Short mmCIF file of C-alpha atoms in Angstrom, two decimals:
data_model
loop_
_atom_site.label_atom_id
_atom_site.label_comp_id
_atom_site.label_asym_id
_atom_site.label_seq_id
_atom_site.Cartn_x
_atom_site.Cartn_y
_atom_site.Cartn_z
CA UNK A 1 186.77 32.04 -30.77
CA UNK A 2 184.29 31.22 -33.74
CA UNK A 3 181.44 32.89 -32.71
CA UNK A 4 178.03 33.28 -34.80
CA UNK A 5 175.14 35.83 -33.95
CA UNK A 6 171.83 34.86 -34.52
CA UNK A 7 169.53 37.93 -34.78
CA UNK A 8 170.38 41.27 -36.22
CA UNK A 9 169.38 43.56 -33.88
CA UNK A 10 171.47 46.39 -32.03
CA UNK A 11 172.38 43.67 -29.18
CA UNK A 12 173.78 41.36 -31.99
CA UNK A 13 175.19 43.69 -34.04
CA UNK A 14 177.02 45.44 -31.04
CA UNK A 15 178.28 42.28 -29.40
CA UNK A 16 179.68 40.92 -32.76
CA UNK A 17 181.51 44.14 -33.64
CA UNK A 18 183.06 44.37 -30.36
CA UNK A 19 183.93 40.81 -30.48
CA UNK A 20 185.47 41.04 -33.99
CA UNK A 21 187.62 43.96 -32.86
CA UNK A 22 189.07 41.57 -30.20
CA UNK A 23 190.20 39.21 -32.90
CA UNK A 24 187.32 36.58 -32.70
CA UNK A 25 185.90 35.36 -35.74
CA UNK A 26 182.29 36.10 -36.22
CA UNK A 27 179.97 35.31 -38.77
CA UNK A 28 176.28 37.20 -38.60
CA UNK A 29 172.84 35.58 -40.36
CA UNK A 30 171.18 37.71 -42.87
CA UNK A 31 168.69 40.18 -41.39
CA UNK A 32 165.29 39.02 -42.13
CA UNK A 33 164.44 42.32 -43.92
CA UNK A 34 167.49 42.24 -46.70
CA UNK A 35 166.79 46.26 -46.99
CA UNK A 36 168.47 46.59 -43.35
CA UNK A 37 171.48 44.99 -44.53
CA UNK A 38 173.34 48.16 -45.69
CA UNK A 39 172.76 49.95 -42.31
CA UNK A 40 173.82 46.79 -40.61
CA UNK A 41 176.55 46.21 -42.23
CA UNK A 42 178.04 49.77 -42.08
CA UNK A 43 177.61 49.20 -37.85
CA UNK A 44 179.71 46.22 -37.93
CA UNK A 45 182.61 47.11 -40.13
CA UNK A 46 183.57 45.61 -43.67
CA UNK A 47 185.18 42.21 -42.21
CA UNK A 48 182.09 40.91 -41.26
CA UNK A 49 181.11 37.27 -42.51
CA UNK A 50 177.38 36.74 -43.53
CA UNK A 51 175.51 33.74 -43.93
CA UNK A 52 172.45 31.58 -43.36
CA UNK A 53 171.36 30.36 -40.07
CA UNK A 54 172.40 27.15 -40.79
CA UNK A 55 175.91 28.58 -41.97
CA UNK A 56 175.94 30.73 -38.73
CA UNK A 57 175.66 27.36 -36.40
CA UNK A 58 177.77 25.20 -38.71
CA UNK A 59 180.79 27.99 -38.52
CA UNK A 60 180.35 28.93 -34.73
CA UNK A 61 181.57 27.08 -31.36
CA UNK A 62 179.35 29.64 -29.96
CA UNK A 63 176.09 31.36 -30.82
CA UNK A 64 174.47 34.40 -29.72
CA UNK A 65 171.04 34.14 -29.47
CA UNK A 66 169.71 37.88 -29.97
CA UNK A 67 166.12 37.69 -30.96
CA UNK A 68 162.49 38.63 -29.25
CA UNK A 69 161.14 36.05 -27.03
CA UNK A 70 158.37 35.85 -29.81
CA UNK A 71 161.23 34.58 -32.23
CA UNK A 72 162.60 31.97 -30.56
CA UNK A 73 160.96 29.05 -32.00
CA UNK A 74 161.53 30.49 -35.61
CA UNK A 75 165.11 31.36 -35.08
CA UNK A 76 166.15 27.95 -33.65
CA UNK A 77 164.20 25.96 -35.84
CA UNK A 78 166.16 27.73 -38.79
CA UNK A 79 169.44 27.19 -36.83
CA UNK A 80 169.24 23.42 -36.79
CA UNK A 81 171.28 21.30 -34.29
CA UNK A 82 172.81 23.07 -31.94
CA UNK A 83 174.26 19.87 -30.14
CA UNK A 84 177.87 20.56 -28.43
CA UNK A 85 177.55 23.95 -29.08
CA UNK A 86 177.48 27.02 -26.42
CA UNK A 87 174.45 29.07 -26.67
CA UNK A 88 174.50 32.60 -25.43
CA UNK A 89 171.13 33.51 -24.67
CA UNK A 90 170.06 37.32 -24.06
CA UNK A 91 166.48 36.97 -24.45
CA UNK A 92 163.96 38.53 -22.30
CA UNK A 93 160.42 37.30 -22.02
CA UNK A 94 159.10 40.35 -22.86
CA UNK A 95 155.35 40.36 -23.86
CA UNK A 96 152.65 43.23 -24.01
CA UNK A 97 151.69 42.96 -20.11
CA UNK A 98 155.55 42.09 -18.60
CA UNK A 99 157.42 39.19 -18.52
CA UNK A 100 155.54 36.09 -20.15
CA UNK A 101 157.35 33.43 -17.89
CA UNK A 102 159.38 33.86 -14.78
CA UNK A 103 158.91 32.79 -10.72
CA UNK A 104 159.08 28.91 -11.99
CA UNK A 105 160.96 29.18 -15.25
CA UNK A 106 162.61 31.79 -17.47
CA UNK A 107 163.37 32.27 -20.75
CA UNK A 108 166.57 30.84 -20.87
CA UNK A 109 165.28 27.66 -19.08
CA UNK A 110 162.66 27.17 -21.90
CA UNK A 111 165.27 27.94 -24.73
CA UNK A 112 167.65 25.08 -23.18
CA UNK A 113 164.66 22.79 -23.38
CA UNK A 114 164.20 23.62 -27.39
CA UNK A 115 167.95 22.85 -27.59
CA UNK A 116 168.77 20.17 -25.21
CA UNK A 117 172.27 19.44 -26.90
CA UNK A 118 173.21 22.99 -26.55
CA UNK A 119 175.25 24.26 -23.39
CA UNK A 120 172.90 27.28 -22.74
CA UNK A 121 174.41 30.41 -20.68
CA UNK A 122 172.27 33.65 -19.99
CA UNK A 123 174.25 36.76 -20.71
CA UNK A 124 173.80 40.25 -21.56
CA UNK A 125 170.36 40.70 -21.08
CA UNK A 126 170.19 43.20 -18.46
CA UNK A 127 172.21 45.86 -20.55
CA UNK A 128 170.86 48.59 -22.80
CA UNK A 129 172.46 47.91 -26.30
CA UNK A 130 173.41 51.35 -27.01
CA UNK A 131 176.15 51.09 -24.18
CA UNK A 132 177.64 48.88 -26.33
CA UNK A 133 178.10 51.77 -29.05
CA UNK A 134 179.34 54.45 -26.56
CA UNK A 135 182.90 55.63 -26.22
CA UNK A 136 185.11 53.12 -23.64
CA UNK A 137 184.86 55.86 -21.36
CA UNK A 138 181.04 56.21 -20.71
CA UNK A 139 181.44 54.61 -17.28
CA UNK A 140 185.60 55.26 -16.97
CA UNK A 141 187.24 52.54 -15.16
CA UNK A 142 183.72 50.91 -13.87
CA UNK A 143 182.53 48.85 -16.55
CA UNK A 144 178.89 47.58 -16.28
CA UNK A 145 178.05 44.20 -15.04
CA UNK A 146 176.80 41.60 -16.83
CA UNK A 147 175.36 38.81 -14.78
CA UNK A 148 175.68 35.31 -16.57
CA UNK A 149 174.16 32.13 -15.50
CA UNK A 150 174.39 28.65 -16.74
CA UNK A 151 175.18 24.62 -15.90
CA UNK A 152 177.93 23.71 -17.99
CA UNK A 153 180.93 25.19 -16.48
CA UNK A 154 183.53 25.12 -19.57
CA UNK A 155 180.78 27.38 -21.48
CA UNK A 156 180.40 29.68 -18.65
CA UNK A 157 183.73 30.44 -19.08
CA UNK A 158 184.02 31.01 -22.49
CA UNK A 159 181.19 33.52 -22.10
CA UNK A 160 183.13 35.13 -19.18
CA UNK A 161 186.01 35.64 -21.48
CA UNK A 162 183.28 37.09 -24.11
CA UNK A 163 181.95 39.63 -21.55
CA UNK A 164 185.29 40.97 -20.85
CA UNK A 165 185.88 41.06 -24.18
CA UNK A 166 183.05 43.08 -24.49
CA UNK A 167 184.49 45.60 -22.32
CA UNK A 168 182.10 44.56 -19.35
CA UNK A 169 182.42 43.12 -15.80
CA UNK A 170 181.35 39.43 -15.78
CA UNK A 171 179.77 38.02 -12.56
CA UNK A 172 178.77 34.49 -12.33
CA UNK A 173 175.13 34.36 -11.18
CA UNK A 174 175.11 30.48 -10.48
CA UNK A 175 172.69 27.92 -12.56
CA UNK A 176 170.97 28.23 -15.36
CA UNK A 177 167.82 28.36 -13.15
CA UNK A 178 168.81 31.93 -11.75
CA UNK A 179 167.81 33.40 -14.88
CA UNK A 180 164.52 33.65 -13.03
CA UNK A 181 166.02 36.23 -10.94
CA UNK A 182 167.95 37.98 -13.98
CA UNK A 183 165.26 38.31 -16.10
CA UNK A 184 163.02 40.24 -13.87
CA UNK A 185 166.26 42.83 -13.35
CA UNK A 186 165.94 43.43 -17.37
CA UNK A 187 162.24 44.35 -17.11
CA UNK A 188 163.21 47.03 -14.11
CA UNK A 189 165.95 48.19 -16.50
CA UNK A 190 163.54 48.69 -18.88
CA UNK A 191 160.94 50.38 -16.59
CA UNK A 192 163.68 52.53 -15.78
CA UNK A 193 164.88 53.75 -18.80
CA UNK A 194 161.67 53.89 -20.87
CA UNK A 195 158.57 54.37 -18.33
CA UNK A 196 161.01 56.31 -15.72
CA UNK A 197 162.73 57.85 -18.66
CA UNK A 198 166.19 57.46 -17.33
CA UNK A 199 167.55 56.64 -21.06
CA UNK A 200 169.12 53.98 -22.48
CA UNK A 201 172.86 54.78 -21.16
CA UNK A 202 172.21 54.00 -17.50
CA UNK A 203 173.51 50.61 -16.61
CA UNK A 204 174.21 48.62 -13.24
CA UNK A 205 177.40 47.44 -11.57
CA UNK A 206 178.24 45.35 -8.80
CA UNK A 207 180.41 46.55 -6.17
CA UNK A 208 182.49 44.53 -4.18
CA UNK A 209 184.82 46.62 -1.78
CA UNK A 210 188.34 45.31 -2.21
CA UNK A 211 188.03 45.09 1.90
CA UNK A 212 185.30 42.47 1.42
CA UNK A 213 186.81 39.05 2.13
CA UNK A 214 184.07 37.06 4.57
CA UNK A 215 181.58 35.13 2.76
CA UNK A 216 178.28 35.70 3.91
CA UNK A 217 177.44 33.09 6.59
CA UNK A 218 173.81 32.54 6.64
CA UNK A 219 170.64 33.56 4.82
CA UNK A 220 169.77 36.08 7.32
CA UNK A 221 171.18 39.39 5.72
CA UNK A 222 168.33 40.49 3.54
CA UNK A 223 165.25 41.29 5.09
CA UNK A 224 162.09 38.45 4.68
CA UNK A 225 164.67 35.77 4.53
CA UNK A 226 164.16 32.38 5.50
CA UNK A 227 166.25 32.00 8.47
CA UNK B 1 160.05 62.67 11.03
CA UNK B 2 158.60 60.10 13.09
CA UNK B 3 159.41 56.51 12.23
CA UNK B 4 158.69 53.43 13.77
CA UNK B 5 160.57 50.07 13.18
CA UNK B 6 158.33 47.03 13.05
CA UNK B 7 161.06 43.95 13.15
CA UNK B 8 164.27 43.76 15.24
CA UNK B 9 166.38 42.14 13.11
CA UNK B 10 169.80 43.53 11.32
CA UNK B 11 168.16 45.44 8.80
CA UNK B 12 165.58 47.37 10.92
CA UNK B 13 168.00 48.27 13.69
CA UNK B 14 170.60 49.25 11.08
CA UNK B 15 168.41 51.72 9.43
CA UNK B 16 166.78 53.31 12.61
CA UNK B 17 170.15 53.61 13.69
CA UNK B 18 171.13 55.78 10.68
CA UNK B 19 167.93 57.88 10.68
CA UNK B 20 168.17 58.57 14.33
CA UNK B 21 171.71 59.87 13.83
CA UNK B 22 170.25 62.09 11.33
CA UNK B 23 168.06 63.49 13.68
CA UNK B 24 164.70 61.76 13.14
CA UNK B 25 162.63 60.36 16.04
CA UNK B 26 162.72 56.78 15.71
CA UNK B 27 160.85 53.79 18.14
CA UNK B 28 161.59 50.41 17.69
CA UNK B 29 159.67 47.49 18.73
CA UNK B 30 160.71 45.50 21.65
CA UNK B 31 162.30 42.31 20.08
CA UNK B 32 160.25 38.99 20.13
CA UNK B 33 163.02 37.60 22.20
CA UNK B 34 163.55 39.66 25.17
CA UNK B 35 166.99 38.29 25.72
CA UNK B 36 168.15 40.00 22.42
CA UNK B 37 167.34 43.21 23.67
CA UNK B 38 170.58 44.33 25.22
CA UNK B 39 172.53 43.48 22.34
CA UNK B 40 170.14 45.20 20.25
CA UNK B 41 170.07 48.51 22.29
CA UNK B 42 173.98 48.27 22.19
CA UNK B 43 173.74 48.46 18.29
CA UNK B 44 171.31 51.36 18.11
CA UNK B 45 172.76 53.60 20.97
CA UNK B 46 171.27 55.16 24.30
CA UNK B 47 168.53 57.03 22.75
CA UNK B 48 166.48 54.57 21.30
CA UNK B 49 162.86 54.58 22.15
CA UNK B 50 161.03 51.55 22.49
CA UNK B 51 157.55 50.44 22.39
CA UNK B 52 154.95 47.72 21.42
CA UNK B 53 153.96 47.42 17.96
CA UNK B 54 150.73 49.53 18.49
CA UNK B 55 152.79 52.04 20.50
CA UNK B 56 155.13 52.24 17.16
CA UNK B 57 152.24 52.77 15.06
CA UNK B 58 150.71 55.06 17.26
CA UNK B 59 154.16 57.22 17.45
CA UNK B 60 155.22 57.21 13.58
CA UNK B 61 154.07 58.65 10.40
CA UNK B 62 156.66 56.28 8.51
CA UNK B 63 156.93 52.58 9.56
CA UNK B 64 159.16 50.53 8.51
CA UNK B 65 158.41 46.64 8.24
CA UNK B 66 161.27 44.79 8.38
CA UNK B 67 160.23 41.03 9.62
CA UNK B 68 160.68 37.68 7.27
CA UNK B 69 157.78 36.97 4.92
CA UNK B 70 156.55 34.32 7.08
CA UNK B 71 155.77 36.83 9.90
CA UNK B 72 153.98 39.91 8.17
CA UNK B 73 150.70 38.62 9.42
CA UNK B 74 151.05 38.53 12.68
CA UNK B 75 153.36 41.70 12.50
CA UNK B 76 150.58 43.82 11.09
CA UNK B 77 147.70 42.22 13.12
CA UNK B 78 150.05 43.27 16.12
CA UNK B 79 150.67 46.43 14.70
CA UNK B 80 146.79 47.52 14.23
CA UNK B 81 145.62 50.11 11.77
CA UNK B 82 148.19 51.73 9.72
CA UNK B 83 145.89 53.93 7.82
CA UNK B 84 147.00 57.23 6.85
CA UNK B 85 150.77 55.65 7.59
CA UNK B 86 153.68 55.35 5.18
CA UNK B 87 154.64 51.94 5.28
CA UNK B 88 157.90 50.88 3.96
CA UNK B 89 158.35 47.32 2.97
CA UNK B 90 161.55 45.84 2.75
CA UNK B 91 160.04 42.29 3.00
CA UNK B 92 161.25 39.62 0.40
CA UNK B 93 159.22 36.84 -0.22
CA UNK B 94 161.84 34.14 0.30
CA UNK B 95 160.72 30.72 1.19
CA UNK B 96 162.58 27.18 1.27
CA UNK B 97 162.59 26.65 -2.38
CA UNK B 98 163.04 30.49 -3.69
CA UNK B 99 160.35 33.40 -4.22
CA UNK B 100 156.93 32.24 -3.03
CA UNK B 101 155.26 34.63 -4.81
CA UNK B 102 156.24 36.51 -8.25
CA UNK B 103 155.57 37.31 -12.05
CA UNK B 104 151.82 38.12 -11.30
CA UNK B 105 152.27 39.66 -7.73
CA UNK B 106 155.07 40.64 -5.09
CA UNK B 107 155.65 40.65 -1.37
CA UNK B 108 154.45 44.63 -1.45
CA UNK B 109 151.59 44.16 -3.26
CA UNK B 110 150.24 41.46 -0.71
CA UNK B 111 151.36 43.50 2.17
CA UNK B 112 149.45 46.35 0.39
CA UNK B 113 146.30 43.99 0.17
CA UNK B 114 146.56 43.64 3.98
CA UNK B 115 146.62 47.28 5.02
CA UNK B 116 144.75 48.90 2.16
CA UNK B 117 144.75 52.27 3.85
CA UNK B 118 147.98 52.45 4.26
CA UNK B 119 150.51 54.11 1.73
CA UNK B 120 153.23 50.98 0.86
CA UNK B 121 156.54 51.75 -0.68
CA UNK B 122 158.95 49.13 -0.96
CA UNK B 123 162.69 50.13 -0.58
CA UNK B 124 165.70 48.75 0.97
CA UNK B 125 164.71 44.94 0.25
CA UNK B 126 168.00 44.49 -2.46
CA UNK B 127 170.80 45.79 0.00
CA UNK B 128 172.47 43.82 2.82
CA UNK B 129 172.22 44.91 5.90
CA UNK B 130 176.01 44.58 6.86
CA UNK B 131 176.60 47.88 4.53
CA UNK B 132 174.48 49.82 7.12
CA UNK B 133 176.97 48.84 9.87
CA UNK B 134 180.04 49.72 7.66
CA UNK B 135 182.30 52.49 7.64
CA UNK B 136 180.91 55.43 5.54
CA UNK B 137 183.39 55.12 2.71
CA UNK B 138 183.00 51.45 2.13
CA UNK B 139 181.81 52.43 -1.57
CA UNK B 140 183.51 55.99 -1.70
CA UNK B 141 181.46 58.82 -3.31
CA UNK B 142 179.63 55.86 -5.03
CA UNK B 143 176.90 54.90 -2.58
CA UNK B 144 174.67 51.80 -3.40
CA UNK B 145 171.38 52.07 -5.10
CA UNK B 146 168.10 51.33 -3.23
CA UNK B 147 165.48 51.06 -5.71
CA UNK B 148 162.02 51.98 -4.40
CA UNK B 149 158.34 52.05 -5.64
CA UNK B 150 154.85 52.64 -4.68
CA UNK B 151 151.79 54.38 -5.88
CA UNK B 152 151.38 57.28 -3.48
CA UNK B 153 153.76 60.58 -4.50
CA UNK B 154 154.26 62.09 -1.06
CA UNK B 155 155.10 58.74 0.45
CA UNK B 156 157.47 58.07 -2.02
CA UNK B 157 159.20 61.59 -1.77
CA UNK B 158 159.62 60.74 2.34
CA UNK B 159 161.29 57.72 1.72
CA UNK B 160 163.76 58.51 -1.26
CA UNK B 161 164.90 61.09 1.88
CA UNK B 162 165.06 58.78 4.00
CA UNK B 163 167.29 56.44 1.74
CA UNK B 164 169.55 59.41 1.27
CA UNK B 165 169.56 59.79 5.15
CA UNK B 166 170.81 56.22 5.14
CA UNK B 167 174.00 57.32 2.80
CA UNK B 168 172.14 55.71 -0.34
CA UNK B 169 171.27 56.47 -3.62
CA UNK B 170 167.42 56.68 -4.40
CA UNK B 171 166.18 55.38 -7.72
CA UNK B 172 162.46 55.77 -8.51
CA UNK B 173 161.28 52.19 -10.07
CA UNK B 174 158.05 53.36 -10.69
CA UNK B 175 154.58 51.95 -9.24
CA UNK B 176 154.21 49.27 -6.27
CA UNK B 177 153.52 46.32 -8.94
CA UNK B 178 157.30 46.75 -9.98
CA UNK B 179 158.20 44.80 -6.89
CA UNK B 180 157.63 42.05 -8.99
CA UNK B 181 160.87 43.16 -10.84
CA UNK B 182 162.69 44.44 -7.74
CA UNK B 183 162.23 41.25 -5.29
CA UNK B 184 163.74 38.58 -7.57
CA UNK B 185 166.85 41.07 -7.74
CA UNK B 186 166.97 40.55 -3.90
CA UNK B 187 167.03 36.86 -4.50
CA UNK B 188 169.96 37.30 -7.08
CA UNK B 189 171.89 39.14 -4.33
CA UNK B 190 171.15 36.44 -1.91
CA UNK B 191 172.18 33.53 -4.47
CA UNK B 192 175.80 36.04 -5.26
CA UNK B 193 176.57 36.41 -1.34
CA UNK B 194 175.44 33.00 -0.36
CA UNK B 195 175.95 30.25 -3.11
CA UNK B 196 178.63 32.34 -5.42
CA UNK B 197 180.31 33.26 -1.82
CA UNK B 198 180.98 36.90 -2.76
CA UNK B 199 179.94 37.94 0.60
CA UNK B 200 177.67 40.51 2.21
CA UNK B 201 179.60 43.33 1.33
CA UNK B 202 178.61 43.45 -2.11
CA UNK B 203 175.92 46.16 -3.32
CA UNK B 204 174.84 47.34 -6.64
CA UNK B 205 174.80 50.65 -8.02
CA UNK B 206 172.60 52.31 -11.16
CA UNK B 207 175.40 54.39 -13.16
CA UNK B 208 174.18 57.40 -15.13
CA UNK B 209 176.87 58.94 -17.31
CA UNK B 210 176.49 62.75 -16.52
CA UNK B 211 176.27 63.01 -20.46
CA UNK B 212 173.15 60.86 -20.80
CA UNK B 213 170.12 62.97 -21.39
CA UNK B 214 168.05 61.45 -24.09
CA UNK B 215 165.30 59.17 -22.66
CA UNK B 216 164.94 55.72 -24.12
CA UNK B 217 162.74 56.11 -27.25
CA UNK B 218 161.21 52.94 -27.65
CA UNK B 219 161.23 49.24 -25.84
CA UNK B 220 163.76 48.02 -28.57
CA UNK B 221 167.05 48.13 -26.63
CA UNK B 222 166.98 45.10 -24.79
CA UNK B 223 167.23 41.88 -26.32
CA UNK B 224 164.14 39.83 -26.57
CA UNK B 225 161.95 43.41 -26.21
CA UNK B 226 158.42 43.43 -27.54
CA UNK B 227 159.08 45.58 -30.57
#
């Protein structure tokens, strides 16, 4: 795939690097602070392509948006039209007091409103970037789970493939609206890693015993359910 | 410990049964529908003790509240004073349209306001009850994670022990306010099990590589962070 990366943080660099290793063509946008370019290029390797946000979008079928919540307006405005593109958002609505949207909306839904012509898929927002740089066997044969959600099936299939190519376990979490349930999980991971001092090498995995074949019959299984 | 169970659903019965097996003294409140008592008693075993909600609270140091969200007012009113007790809440604020509280509050915080004299700890609300009834090796030597949160350290220590006694992995998720990030995860699990038809044997595990000893230094690791 032709993949564009908007955002030059650890997450964008880490995923772009892994995808490039898998034979995808990856273009990064130049970092906002040019003095960071050297270190960033070193992380990614010599084959990286670079461009302005508009170059990146023109180049790519799939665009990863990996910028802080406060930066999405500028980033999407710099990027120009995303019509027809698959836009992967790993943006979490973190603010000084916690999550800035939730319950009745989510960062992914707000981003989708800003670029209605793009097929937005939320993914990669509950994993720490550092695990993208770790040795392949940090978690043995049990890779961490990446929940992804969105409303466009073709776009979701592409994203599931890219999750696998990043060495992670894709789990389809339904429509884009379910980002309301995934973004708080990112906040929980931040609390565990930071406030609870568990570090940045922790990750969640959804376990699904091979013997389990019965679909859940009702909404009665979790306490407080609507049944 | 002397443990009281308020709520006669699968979650309360399943946890009470496991704790009784570990030598704890467990009292259940009579089911609201007496015709259910036979099946329920069969699930738990012959040694179960029974009582009214008030009997249960008088008997117990630790009380598990395992009722639907819509039933917490009645249940707490029937229970009487919970002053000085550890109250474990596994209640999720599920309503017909999704979560009924979140972002700025949580079921656990609302419950704590109703019983200010109790030390409320949220736990067990993101696991499906069915895994409590499964064979011990459903997940091998990797038991599912139970996140717990609360503001009273002694109460949290008791709950961590009870999570272990239920064969699960306790992970301290910080203050009670962090229930705002855990209850959406319960909704995500419902979506996966039910809408995504993954079934009720799925569970999450927090993985923490043995090599990982470095605490997370800043809030920069997840995309969209406040840094």
